[in-house]
PDB file of C-alpha atoms and ligand atoms in Angstrom:
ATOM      1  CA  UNK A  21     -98.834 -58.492 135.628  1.00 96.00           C
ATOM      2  CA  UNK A  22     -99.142 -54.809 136.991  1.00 97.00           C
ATOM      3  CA  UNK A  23     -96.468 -52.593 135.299  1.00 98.00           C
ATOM      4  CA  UNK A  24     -95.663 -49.056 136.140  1.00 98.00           C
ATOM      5  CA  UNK A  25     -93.752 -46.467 134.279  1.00 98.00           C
ATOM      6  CA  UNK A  26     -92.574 -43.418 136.042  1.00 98.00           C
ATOM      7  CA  UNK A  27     -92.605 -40.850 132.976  1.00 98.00           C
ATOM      8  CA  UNK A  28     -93.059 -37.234 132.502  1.00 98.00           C
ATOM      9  CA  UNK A  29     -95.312 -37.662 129.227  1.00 98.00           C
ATOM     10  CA  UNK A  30     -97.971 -41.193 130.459  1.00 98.00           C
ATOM     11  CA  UNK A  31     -99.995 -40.180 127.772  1.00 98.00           C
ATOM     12  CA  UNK A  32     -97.279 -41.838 125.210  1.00 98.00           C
ATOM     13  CA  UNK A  33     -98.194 -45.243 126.995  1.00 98.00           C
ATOM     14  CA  UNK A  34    -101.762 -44.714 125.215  1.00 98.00           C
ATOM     15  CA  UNK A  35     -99.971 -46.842 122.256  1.00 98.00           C
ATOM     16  CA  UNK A  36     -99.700 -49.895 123.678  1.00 98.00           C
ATOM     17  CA  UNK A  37    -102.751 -49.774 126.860  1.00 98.00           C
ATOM     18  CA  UNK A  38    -105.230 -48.484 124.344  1.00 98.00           C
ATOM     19  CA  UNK A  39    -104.080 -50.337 120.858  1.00 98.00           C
ATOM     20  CA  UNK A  40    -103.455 -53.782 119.116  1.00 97.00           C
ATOM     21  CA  UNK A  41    -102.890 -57.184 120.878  1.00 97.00           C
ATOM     22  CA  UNK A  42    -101.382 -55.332 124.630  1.00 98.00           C
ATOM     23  CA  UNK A  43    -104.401 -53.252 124.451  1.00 98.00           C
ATOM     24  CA  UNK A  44    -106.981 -55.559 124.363  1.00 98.00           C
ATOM     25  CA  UNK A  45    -105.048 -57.763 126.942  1.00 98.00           C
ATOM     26  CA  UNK A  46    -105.285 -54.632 129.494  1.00 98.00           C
ATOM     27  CA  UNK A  47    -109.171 -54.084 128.862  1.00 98.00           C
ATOM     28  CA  UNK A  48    -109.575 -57.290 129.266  1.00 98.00           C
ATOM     29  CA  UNK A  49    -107.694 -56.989 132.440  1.00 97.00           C
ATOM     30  CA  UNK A  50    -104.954 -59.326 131.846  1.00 97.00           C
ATOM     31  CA  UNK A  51    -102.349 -57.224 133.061  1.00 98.00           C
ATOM     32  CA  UNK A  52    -102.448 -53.374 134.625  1.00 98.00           C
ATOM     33  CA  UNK A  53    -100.954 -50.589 133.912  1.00 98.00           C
ATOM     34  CA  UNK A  54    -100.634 -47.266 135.819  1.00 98.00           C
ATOM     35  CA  UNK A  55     -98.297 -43.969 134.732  1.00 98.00           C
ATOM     36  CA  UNK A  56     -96.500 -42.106 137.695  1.00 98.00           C
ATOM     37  CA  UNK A  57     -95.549 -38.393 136.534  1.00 98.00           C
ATOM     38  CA  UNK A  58     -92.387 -37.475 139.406  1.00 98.00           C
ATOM     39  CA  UNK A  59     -93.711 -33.647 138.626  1.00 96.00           C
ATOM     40  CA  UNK A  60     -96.366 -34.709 141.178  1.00 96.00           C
ATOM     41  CA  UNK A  61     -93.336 -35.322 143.603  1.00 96.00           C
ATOM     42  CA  UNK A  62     -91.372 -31.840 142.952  1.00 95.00           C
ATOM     43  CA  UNK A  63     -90.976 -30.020 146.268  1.00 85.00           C
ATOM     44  CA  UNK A  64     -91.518 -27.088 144.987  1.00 78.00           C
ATOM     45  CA  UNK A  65     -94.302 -25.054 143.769  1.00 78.00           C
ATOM     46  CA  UNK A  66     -93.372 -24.422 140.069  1.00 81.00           C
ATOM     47  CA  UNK A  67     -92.619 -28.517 139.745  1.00 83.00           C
ATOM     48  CA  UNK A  68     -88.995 -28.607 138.860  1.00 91.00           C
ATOM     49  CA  UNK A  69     -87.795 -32.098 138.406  1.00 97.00           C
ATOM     50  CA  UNK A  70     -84.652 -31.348 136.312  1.00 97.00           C
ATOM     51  CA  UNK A  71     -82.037 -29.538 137.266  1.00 97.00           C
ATOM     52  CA  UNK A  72     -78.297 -28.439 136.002  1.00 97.00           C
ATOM     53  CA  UNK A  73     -75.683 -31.103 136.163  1.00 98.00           C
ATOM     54  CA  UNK A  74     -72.968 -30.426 138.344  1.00 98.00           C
ATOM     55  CA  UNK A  75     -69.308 -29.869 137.223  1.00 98.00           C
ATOM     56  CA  UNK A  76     -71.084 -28.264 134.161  1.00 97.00           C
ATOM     57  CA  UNK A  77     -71.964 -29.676 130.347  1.00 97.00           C
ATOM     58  CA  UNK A  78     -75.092 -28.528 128.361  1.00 96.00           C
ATOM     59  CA  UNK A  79     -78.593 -29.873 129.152  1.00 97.00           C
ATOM     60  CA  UNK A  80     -80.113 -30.757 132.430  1.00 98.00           C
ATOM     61  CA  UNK A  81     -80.565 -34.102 134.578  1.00 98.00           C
ATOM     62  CA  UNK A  82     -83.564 -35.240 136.226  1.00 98.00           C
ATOM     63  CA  UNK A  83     -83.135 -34.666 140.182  1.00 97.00           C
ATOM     64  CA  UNK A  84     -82.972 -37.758 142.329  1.00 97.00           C
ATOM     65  CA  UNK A  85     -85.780 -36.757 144.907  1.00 96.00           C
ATOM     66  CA  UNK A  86     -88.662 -36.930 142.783  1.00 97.00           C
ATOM     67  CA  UNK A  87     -88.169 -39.944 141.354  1.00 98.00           C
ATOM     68  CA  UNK A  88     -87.047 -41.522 144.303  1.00 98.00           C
ATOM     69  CA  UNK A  89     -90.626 -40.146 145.988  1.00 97.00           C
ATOM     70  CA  UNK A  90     -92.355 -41.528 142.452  1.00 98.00           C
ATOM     71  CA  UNK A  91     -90.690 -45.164 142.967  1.00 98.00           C
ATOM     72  CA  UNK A  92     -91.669 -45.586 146.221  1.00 97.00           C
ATOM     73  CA  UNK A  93     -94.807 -44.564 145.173  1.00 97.00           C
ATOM     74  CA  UNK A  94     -94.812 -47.193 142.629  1.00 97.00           C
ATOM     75  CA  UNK A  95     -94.015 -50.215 145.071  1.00 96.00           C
ATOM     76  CA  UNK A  96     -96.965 -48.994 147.306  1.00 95.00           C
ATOM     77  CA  UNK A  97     -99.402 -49.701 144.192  1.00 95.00           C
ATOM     78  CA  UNK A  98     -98.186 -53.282 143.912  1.00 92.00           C
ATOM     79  CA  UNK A  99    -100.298 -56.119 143.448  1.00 76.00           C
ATOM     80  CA  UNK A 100     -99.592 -59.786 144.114  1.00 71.00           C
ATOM     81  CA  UNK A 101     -96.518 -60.210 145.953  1.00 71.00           C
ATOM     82  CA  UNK A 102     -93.741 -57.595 146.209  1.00 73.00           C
ATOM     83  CA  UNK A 103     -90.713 -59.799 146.062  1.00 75.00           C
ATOM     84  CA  UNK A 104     -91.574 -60.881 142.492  1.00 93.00           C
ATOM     85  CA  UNK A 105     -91.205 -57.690 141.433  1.00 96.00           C
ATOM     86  CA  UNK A 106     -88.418 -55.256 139.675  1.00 97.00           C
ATOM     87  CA  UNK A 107     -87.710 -51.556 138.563  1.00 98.00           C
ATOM     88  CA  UNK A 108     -85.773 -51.361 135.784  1.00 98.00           C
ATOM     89  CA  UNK A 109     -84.540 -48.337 134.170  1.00 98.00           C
ATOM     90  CA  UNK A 110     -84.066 -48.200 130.391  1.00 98.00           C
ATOM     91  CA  UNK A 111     -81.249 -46.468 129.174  1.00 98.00           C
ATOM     92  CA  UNK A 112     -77.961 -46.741 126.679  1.00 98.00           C
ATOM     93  CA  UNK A 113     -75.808 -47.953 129.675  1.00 97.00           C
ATOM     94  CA  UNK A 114     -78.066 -50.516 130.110  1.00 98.00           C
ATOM     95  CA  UNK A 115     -77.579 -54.502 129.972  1.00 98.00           C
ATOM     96  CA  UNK A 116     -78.611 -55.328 126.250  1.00 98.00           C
ATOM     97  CA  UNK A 117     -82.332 -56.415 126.396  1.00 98.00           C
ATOM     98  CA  UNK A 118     -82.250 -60.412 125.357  1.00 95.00           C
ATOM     99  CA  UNK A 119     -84.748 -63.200 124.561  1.00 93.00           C
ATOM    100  CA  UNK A 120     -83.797 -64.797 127.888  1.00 94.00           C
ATOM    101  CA  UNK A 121     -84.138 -61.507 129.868  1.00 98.00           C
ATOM    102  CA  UNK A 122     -87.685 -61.189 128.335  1.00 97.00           C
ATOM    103  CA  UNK A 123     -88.578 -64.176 129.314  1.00 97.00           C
ATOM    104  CA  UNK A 124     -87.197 -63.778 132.990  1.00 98.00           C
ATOM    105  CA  UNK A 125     -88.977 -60.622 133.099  1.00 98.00           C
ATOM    106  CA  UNK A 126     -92.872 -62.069 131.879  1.00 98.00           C
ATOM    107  CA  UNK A 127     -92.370 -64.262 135.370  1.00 97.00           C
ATOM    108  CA  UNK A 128     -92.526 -60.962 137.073  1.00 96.00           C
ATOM    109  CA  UNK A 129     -95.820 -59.847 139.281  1.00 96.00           C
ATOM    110  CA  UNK A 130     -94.775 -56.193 138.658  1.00 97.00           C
ATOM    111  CA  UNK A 131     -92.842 -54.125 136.864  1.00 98.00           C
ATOM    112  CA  UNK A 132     -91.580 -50.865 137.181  1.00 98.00           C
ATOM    113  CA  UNK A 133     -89.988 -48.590 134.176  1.00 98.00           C
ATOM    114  CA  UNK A 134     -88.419 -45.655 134.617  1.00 98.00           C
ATOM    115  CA  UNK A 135     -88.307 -43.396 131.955  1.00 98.00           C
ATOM    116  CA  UNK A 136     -85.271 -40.835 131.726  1.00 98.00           C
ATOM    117  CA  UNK A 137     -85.521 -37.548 129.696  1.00 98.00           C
ATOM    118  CA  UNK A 138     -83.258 -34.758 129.252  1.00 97.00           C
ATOM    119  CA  UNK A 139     -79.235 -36.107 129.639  1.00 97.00           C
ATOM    120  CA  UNK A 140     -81.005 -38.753 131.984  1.00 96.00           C
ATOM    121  CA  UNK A 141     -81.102 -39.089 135.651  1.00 98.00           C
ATOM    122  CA  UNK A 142     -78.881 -38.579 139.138  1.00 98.00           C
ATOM    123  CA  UNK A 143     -76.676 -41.452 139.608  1.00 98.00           C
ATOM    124  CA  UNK A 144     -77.680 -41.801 143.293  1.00 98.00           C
ATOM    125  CA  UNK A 145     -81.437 -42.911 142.145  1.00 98.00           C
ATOM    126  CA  UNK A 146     -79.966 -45.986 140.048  1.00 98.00           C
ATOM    127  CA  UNK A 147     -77.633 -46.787 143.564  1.00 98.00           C
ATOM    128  CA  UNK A 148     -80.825 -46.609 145.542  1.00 97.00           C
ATOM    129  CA  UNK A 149     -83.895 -47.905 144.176  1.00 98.00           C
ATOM    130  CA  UNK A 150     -83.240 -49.023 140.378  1.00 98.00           C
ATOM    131  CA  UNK A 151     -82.380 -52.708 140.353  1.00 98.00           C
ATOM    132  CA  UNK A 152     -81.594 -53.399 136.778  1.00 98.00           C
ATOM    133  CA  UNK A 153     -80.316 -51.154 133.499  1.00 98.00           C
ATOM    134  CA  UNK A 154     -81.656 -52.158 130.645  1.00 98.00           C
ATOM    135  CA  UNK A 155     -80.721 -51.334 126.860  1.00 98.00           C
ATOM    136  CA  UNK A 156     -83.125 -52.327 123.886  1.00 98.00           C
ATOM    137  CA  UNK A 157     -80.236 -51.547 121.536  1.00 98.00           C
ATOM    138  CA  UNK A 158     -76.848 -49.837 120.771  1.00 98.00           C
ATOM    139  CA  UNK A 159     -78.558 -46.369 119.801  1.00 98.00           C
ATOM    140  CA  UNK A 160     -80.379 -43.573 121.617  1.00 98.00           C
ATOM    141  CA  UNK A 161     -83.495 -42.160 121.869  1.00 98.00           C
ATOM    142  CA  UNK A 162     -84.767 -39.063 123.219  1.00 98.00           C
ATOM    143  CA  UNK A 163     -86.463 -40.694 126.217  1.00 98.00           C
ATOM    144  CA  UNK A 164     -87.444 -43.846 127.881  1.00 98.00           C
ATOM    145  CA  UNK A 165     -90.616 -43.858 127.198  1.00 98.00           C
ATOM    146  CA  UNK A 166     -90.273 -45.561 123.296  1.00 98.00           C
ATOM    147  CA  UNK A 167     -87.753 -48.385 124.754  1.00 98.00           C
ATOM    148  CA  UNK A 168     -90.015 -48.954 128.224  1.00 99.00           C
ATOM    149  CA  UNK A 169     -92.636 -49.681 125.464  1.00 98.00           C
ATOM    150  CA  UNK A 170     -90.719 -51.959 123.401  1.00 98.00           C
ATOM    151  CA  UNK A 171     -89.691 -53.680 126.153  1.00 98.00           C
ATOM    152  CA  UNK A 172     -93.653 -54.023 127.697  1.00 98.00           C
ATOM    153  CA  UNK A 173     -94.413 -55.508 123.929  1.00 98.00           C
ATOM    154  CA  UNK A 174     -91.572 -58.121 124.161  1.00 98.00           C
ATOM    155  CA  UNK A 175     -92.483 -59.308 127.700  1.00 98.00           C
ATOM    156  CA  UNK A 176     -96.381 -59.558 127.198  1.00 98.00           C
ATOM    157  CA  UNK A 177     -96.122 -61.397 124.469  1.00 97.00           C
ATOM    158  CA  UNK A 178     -94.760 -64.207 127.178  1.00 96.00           C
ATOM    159  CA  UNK A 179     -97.911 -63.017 129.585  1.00 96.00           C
ATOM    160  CA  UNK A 180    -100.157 -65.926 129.548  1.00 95.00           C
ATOM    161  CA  UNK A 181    -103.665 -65.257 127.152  1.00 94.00           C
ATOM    162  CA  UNK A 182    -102.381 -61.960 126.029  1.00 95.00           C
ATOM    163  CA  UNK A 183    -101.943 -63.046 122.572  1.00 93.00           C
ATOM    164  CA  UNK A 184    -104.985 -65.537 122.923  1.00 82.00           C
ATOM    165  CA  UNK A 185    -104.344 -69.131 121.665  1.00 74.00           C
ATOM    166  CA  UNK A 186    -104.044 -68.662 117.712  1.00 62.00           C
ATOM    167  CA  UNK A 187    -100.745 -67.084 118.020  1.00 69.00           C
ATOM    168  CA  UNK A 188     -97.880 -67.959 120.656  1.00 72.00           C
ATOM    169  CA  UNK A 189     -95.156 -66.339 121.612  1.00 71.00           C
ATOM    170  CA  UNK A 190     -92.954 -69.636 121.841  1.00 70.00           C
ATOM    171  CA  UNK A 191     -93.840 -70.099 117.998  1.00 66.00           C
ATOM    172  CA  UNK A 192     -92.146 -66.505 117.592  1.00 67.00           C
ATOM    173  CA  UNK A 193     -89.127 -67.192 115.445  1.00 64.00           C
ATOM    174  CA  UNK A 194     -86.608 -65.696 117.725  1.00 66.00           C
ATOM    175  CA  UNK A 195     -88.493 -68.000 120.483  1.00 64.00           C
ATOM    176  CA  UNK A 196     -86.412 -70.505 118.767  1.00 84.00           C
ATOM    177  CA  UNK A 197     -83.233 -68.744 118.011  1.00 91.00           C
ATOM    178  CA  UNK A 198     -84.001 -68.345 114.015  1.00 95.00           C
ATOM    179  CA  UNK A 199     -85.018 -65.374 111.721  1.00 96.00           C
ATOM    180  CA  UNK A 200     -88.548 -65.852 110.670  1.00 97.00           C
ATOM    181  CA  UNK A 201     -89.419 -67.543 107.407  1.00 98.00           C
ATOM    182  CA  UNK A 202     -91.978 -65.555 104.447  1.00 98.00           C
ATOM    183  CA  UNK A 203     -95.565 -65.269 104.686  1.00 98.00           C
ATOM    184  CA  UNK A 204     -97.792 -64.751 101.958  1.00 98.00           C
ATOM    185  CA  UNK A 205    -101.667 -64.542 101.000  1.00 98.00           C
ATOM    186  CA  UNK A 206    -104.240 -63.776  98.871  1.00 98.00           C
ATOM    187  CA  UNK A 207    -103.826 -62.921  95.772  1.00 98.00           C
ATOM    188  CA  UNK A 208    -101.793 -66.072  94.388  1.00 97.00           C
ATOM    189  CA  UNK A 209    -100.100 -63.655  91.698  1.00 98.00           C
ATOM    190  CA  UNK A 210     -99.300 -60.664  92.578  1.00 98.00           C
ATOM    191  CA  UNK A 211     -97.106 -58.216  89.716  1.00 98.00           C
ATOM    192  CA  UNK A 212     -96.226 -61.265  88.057  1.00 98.00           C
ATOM    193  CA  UNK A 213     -95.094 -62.979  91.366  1.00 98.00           C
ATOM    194  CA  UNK A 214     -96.382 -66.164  92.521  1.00 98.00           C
ATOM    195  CA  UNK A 215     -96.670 -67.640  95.395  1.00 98.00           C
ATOM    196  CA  UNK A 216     -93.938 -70.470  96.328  1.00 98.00           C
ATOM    197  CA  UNK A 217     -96.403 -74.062  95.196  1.00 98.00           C
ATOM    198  CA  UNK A 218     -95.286 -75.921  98.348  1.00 98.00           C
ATOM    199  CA  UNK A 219     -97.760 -73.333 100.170  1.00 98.00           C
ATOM    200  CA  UNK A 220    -100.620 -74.326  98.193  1.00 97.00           C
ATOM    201  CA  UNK A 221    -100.244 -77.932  98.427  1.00 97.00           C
ATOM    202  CA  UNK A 222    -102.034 -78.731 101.391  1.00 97.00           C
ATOM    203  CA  UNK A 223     -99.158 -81.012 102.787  1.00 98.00           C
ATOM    204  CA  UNK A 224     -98.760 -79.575 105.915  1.00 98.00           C
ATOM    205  CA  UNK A 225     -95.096 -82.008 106.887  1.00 98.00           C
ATOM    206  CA  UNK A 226     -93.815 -80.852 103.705  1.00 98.00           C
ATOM    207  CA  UNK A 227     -95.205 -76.855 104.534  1.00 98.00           C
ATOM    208  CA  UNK A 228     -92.889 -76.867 107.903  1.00 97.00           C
ATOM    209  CA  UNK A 229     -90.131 -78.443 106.165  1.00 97.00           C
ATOM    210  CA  UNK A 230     -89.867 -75.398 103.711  1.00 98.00           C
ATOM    211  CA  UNK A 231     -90.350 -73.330 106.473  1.00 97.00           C
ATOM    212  CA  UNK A 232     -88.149 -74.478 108.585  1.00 97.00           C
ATOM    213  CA  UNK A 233     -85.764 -74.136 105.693  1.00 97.00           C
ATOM    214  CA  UNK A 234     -86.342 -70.901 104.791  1.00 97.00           C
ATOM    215  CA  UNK A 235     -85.915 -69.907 108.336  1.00 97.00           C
ATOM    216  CA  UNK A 236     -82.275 -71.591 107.929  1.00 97.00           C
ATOM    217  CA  UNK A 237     -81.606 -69.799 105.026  1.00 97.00           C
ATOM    218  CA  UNK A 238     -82.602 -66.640 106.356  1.00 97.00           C
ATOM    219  CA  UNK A 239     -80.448 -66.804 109.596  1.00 97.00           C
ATOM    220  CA  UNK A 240     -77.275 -68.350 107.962  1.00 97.00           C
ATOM    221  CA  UNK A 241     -77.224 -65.415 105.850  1.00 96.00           C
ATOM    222  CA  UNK A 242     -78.818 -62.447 107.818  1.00 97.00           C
ATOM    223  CA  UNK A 243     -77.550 -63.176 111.177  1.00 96.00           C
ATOM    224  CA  UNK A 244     -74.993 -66.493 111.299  1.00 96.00           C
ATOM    225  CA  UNK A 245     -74.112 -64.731 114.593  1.00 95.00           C
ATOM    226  CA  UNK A 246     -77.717 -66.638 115.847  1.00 95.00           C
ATOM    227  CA  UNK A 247     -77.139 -70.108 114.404  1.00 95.00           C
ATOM    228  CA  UNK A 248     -73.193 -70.334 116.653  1.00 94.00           C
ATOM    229  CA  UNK A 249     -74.745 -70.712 119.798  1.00 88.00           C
ATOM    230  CA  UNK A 250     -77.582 -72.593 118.665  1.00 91.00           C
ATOM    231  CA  UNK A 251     -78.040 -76.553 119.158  1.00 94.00           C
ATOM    232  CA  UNK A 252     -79.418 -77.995 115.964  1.00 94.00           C
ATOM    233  CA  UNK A 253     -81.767 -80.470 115.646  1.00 95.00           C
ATOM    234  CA  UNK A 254     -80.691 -83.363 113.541  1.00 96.00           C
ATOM    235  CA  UNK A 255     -83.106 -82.299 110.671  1.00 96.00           C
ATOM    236  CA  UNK A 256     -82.159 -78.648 110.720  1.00 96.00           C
ATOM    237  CA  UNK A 257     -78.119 -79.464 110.439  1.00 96.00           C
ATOM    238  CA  UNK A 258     -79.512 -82.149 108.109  1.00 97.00           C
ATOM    239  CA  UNK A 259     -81.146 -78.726 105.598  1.00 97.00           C
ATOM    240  CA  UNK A 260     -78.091 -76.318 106.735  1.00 96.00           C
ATOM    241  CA  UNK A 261     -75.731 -78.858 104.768  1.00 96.00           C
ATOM    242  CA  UNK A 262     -77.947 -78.891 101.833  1.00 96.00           C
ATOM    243  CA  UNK A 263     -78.559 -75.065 101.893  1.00 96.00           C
ATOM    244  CA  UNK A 264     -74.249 -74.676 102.483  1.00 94.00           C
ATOM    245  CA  UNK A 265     -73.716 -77.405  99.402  1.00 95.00           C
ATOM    246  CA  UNK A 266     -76.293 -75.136  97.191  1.00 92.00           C
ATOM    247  CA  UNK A 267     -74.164 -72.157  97.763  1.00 85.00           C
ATOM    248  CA  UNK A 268     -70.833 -74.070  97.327  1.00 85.00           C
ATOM    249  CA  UNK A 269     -71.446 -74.846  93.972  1.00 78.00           C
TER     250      UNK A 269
HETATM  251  N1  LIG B   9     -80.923 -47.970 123.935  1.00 86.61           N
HETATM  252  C1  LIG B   9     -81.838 -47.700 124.870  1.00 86.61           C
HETATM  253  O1  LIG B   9     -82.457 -48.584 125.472  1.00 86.61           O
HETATM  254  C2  LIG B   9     -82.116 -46.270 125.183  1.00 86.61           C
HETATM  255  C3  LIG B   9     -82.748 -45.943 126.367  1.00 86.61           C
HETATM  256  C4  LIG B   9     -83.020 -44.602 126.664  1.00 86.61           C
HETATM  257  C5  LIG B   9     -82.621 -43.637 125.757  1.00 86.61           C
HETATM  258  N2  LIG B   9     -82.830 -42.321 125.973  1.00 86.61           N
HETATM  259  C6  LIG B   9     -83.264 -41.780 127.280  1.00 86.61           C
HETATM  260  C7  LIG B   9     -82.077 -41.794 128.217  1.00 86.61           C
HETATM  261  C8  LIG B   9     -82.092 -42.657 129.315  1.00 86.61           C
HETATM  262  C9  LIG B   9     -80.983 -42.682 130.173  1.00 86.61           C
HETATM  263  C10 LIG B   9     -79.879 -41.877 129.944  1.00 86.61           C
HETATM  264  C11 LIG B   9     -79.855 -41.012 128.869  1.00 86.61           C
HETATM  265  C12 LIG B   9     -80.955 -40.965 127.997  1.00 86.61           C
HETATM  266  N3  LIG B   9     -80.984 -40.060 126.909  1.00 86.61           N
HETATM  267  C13 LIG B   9     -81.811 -38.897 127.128  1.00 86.61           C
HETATM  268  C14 LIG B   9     -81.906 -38.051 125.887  1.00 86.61           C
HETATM  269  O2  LIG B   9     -80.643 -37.794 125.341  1.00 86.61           O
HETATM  270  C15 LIG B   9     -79.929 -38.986 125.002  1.00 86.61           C
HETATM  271  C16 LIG B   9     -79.722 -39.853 126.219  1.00 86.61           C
HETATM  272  N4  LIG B   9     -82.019 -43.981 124.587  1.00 86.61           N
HETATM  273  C17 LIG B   9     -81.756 -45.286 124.306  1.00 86.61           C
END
């Protein structure tokens, strides 16, 4: 996967090309990235790319031209074929960012991000060459560039050998609609606090069972929003009843 982000500060990107799980993927060359500054575009000498909103209101907005000029930029760079491919731009107004849009989205060839600053960008760039507004969350930011990077995490983890074969992205709890359960190690006692026995009892069926049940647990309380649209396997409604009868009593 090639992915692109049209920013005015690329060197934020360094977190996630350069460290962790993404940026040993990229060295290794299992996906691209490249980091389009639209000052480069400004058609003017001093590189103005923001300019006063009309009909007034404080702060600037980022002029269409140069980021028109940096997009079509962008598609020029693509690799692999340009129909699989999608610029998104990542702001408040956005669709809400979902496990199924991640997932559509690590199918992609490339991706671009664009990466509004200041009160964000002319309207007529999002008519013109944006085809999709994403949100990563009811709350703003001061840029793009932090959700364009949370979103890159989310959708490589579904990039085949990014996270190598130990981990997998489908294990992920949310990969299966429930909150993850605890993880603990070394030392067995830790404060005065031990480690649950099941964990140390080298029966692996009876392991995922707790785990699975703490998982339960975990989402009927934290988020019982998750476990509504969710089909239940016979043994998980089985362990919901007995973790609902626990808490009736
Ligand atoms: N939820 C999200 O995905 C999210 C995304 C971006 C973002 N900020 C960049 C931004 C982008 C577009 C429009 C306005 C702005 N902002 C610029 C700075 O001022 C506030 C508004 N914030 C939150």
């Amino acid at each position: 996967m090639f992915i692109q982000a049209i920013t005015l500060f690329p060197e934020m990107f360094e977190s996630i090309t350069e460290y962790g799980v993404t940026g040993r993927a990229r060295k290794q060359d299992i996906w691209q990235f490249a980091a389009i500054n639209p000052r480069q575009f400004a058609d003017n000498k001093l590189g103005y790319i923001d300019d006063r909103p009309f009909g007034g209101g404080v702060g600037m907005v980022m002029m269409a031209e140069p980021l028109f000029c940096a997009i079509q930029a962008a598609k020029q760079q693509f690799s692999g074929s340009l129909k699989n491919s999608r610029v998104i731009y990542l702001s408040p107004q956005g669709q809400s960012l979902s496990h199924k849009k991640v997932l559509e989205l690590s199918q992609l060839d490339n991706l671009v991000l664009l990466c509004g600053r200041y009160e964000g960008v002319d309207e007529r760039v999002l008519q013109t060459a944006v085809d999709e507004e994403i949100s990563i969350g009811d709350f703003v930011v001061s840029g793009g560039e932090l959700p364009a990077m949370m979103l890159m995490d989310a959708v490589l983890r579904f990039v085949p050998n990014v996270l190598g074969e130990i981990a997998s992205a489908e294990q992920d709890s949310f990969a299966d609609g429930l909150l993850d359960y605890p993880h603990y190690t070394r030392p067995a006692e830790f404060q005065g606090m031990a480690v649950p026995d099941i964990l140390k009892s080298g029966n692996h069926a009876l392991i995922a069972e707790w785990r699975l049940e703490q998982s339960l647990r975990r989402t009927l309380t934290r988020r019982p929003d998750l476990l509504v649209s969710r089909e239940l396997l016979p043994q998980e409604t089985r362990l919901l009843d007995k973790i609902r009868q626990e808490s009736d009593e």
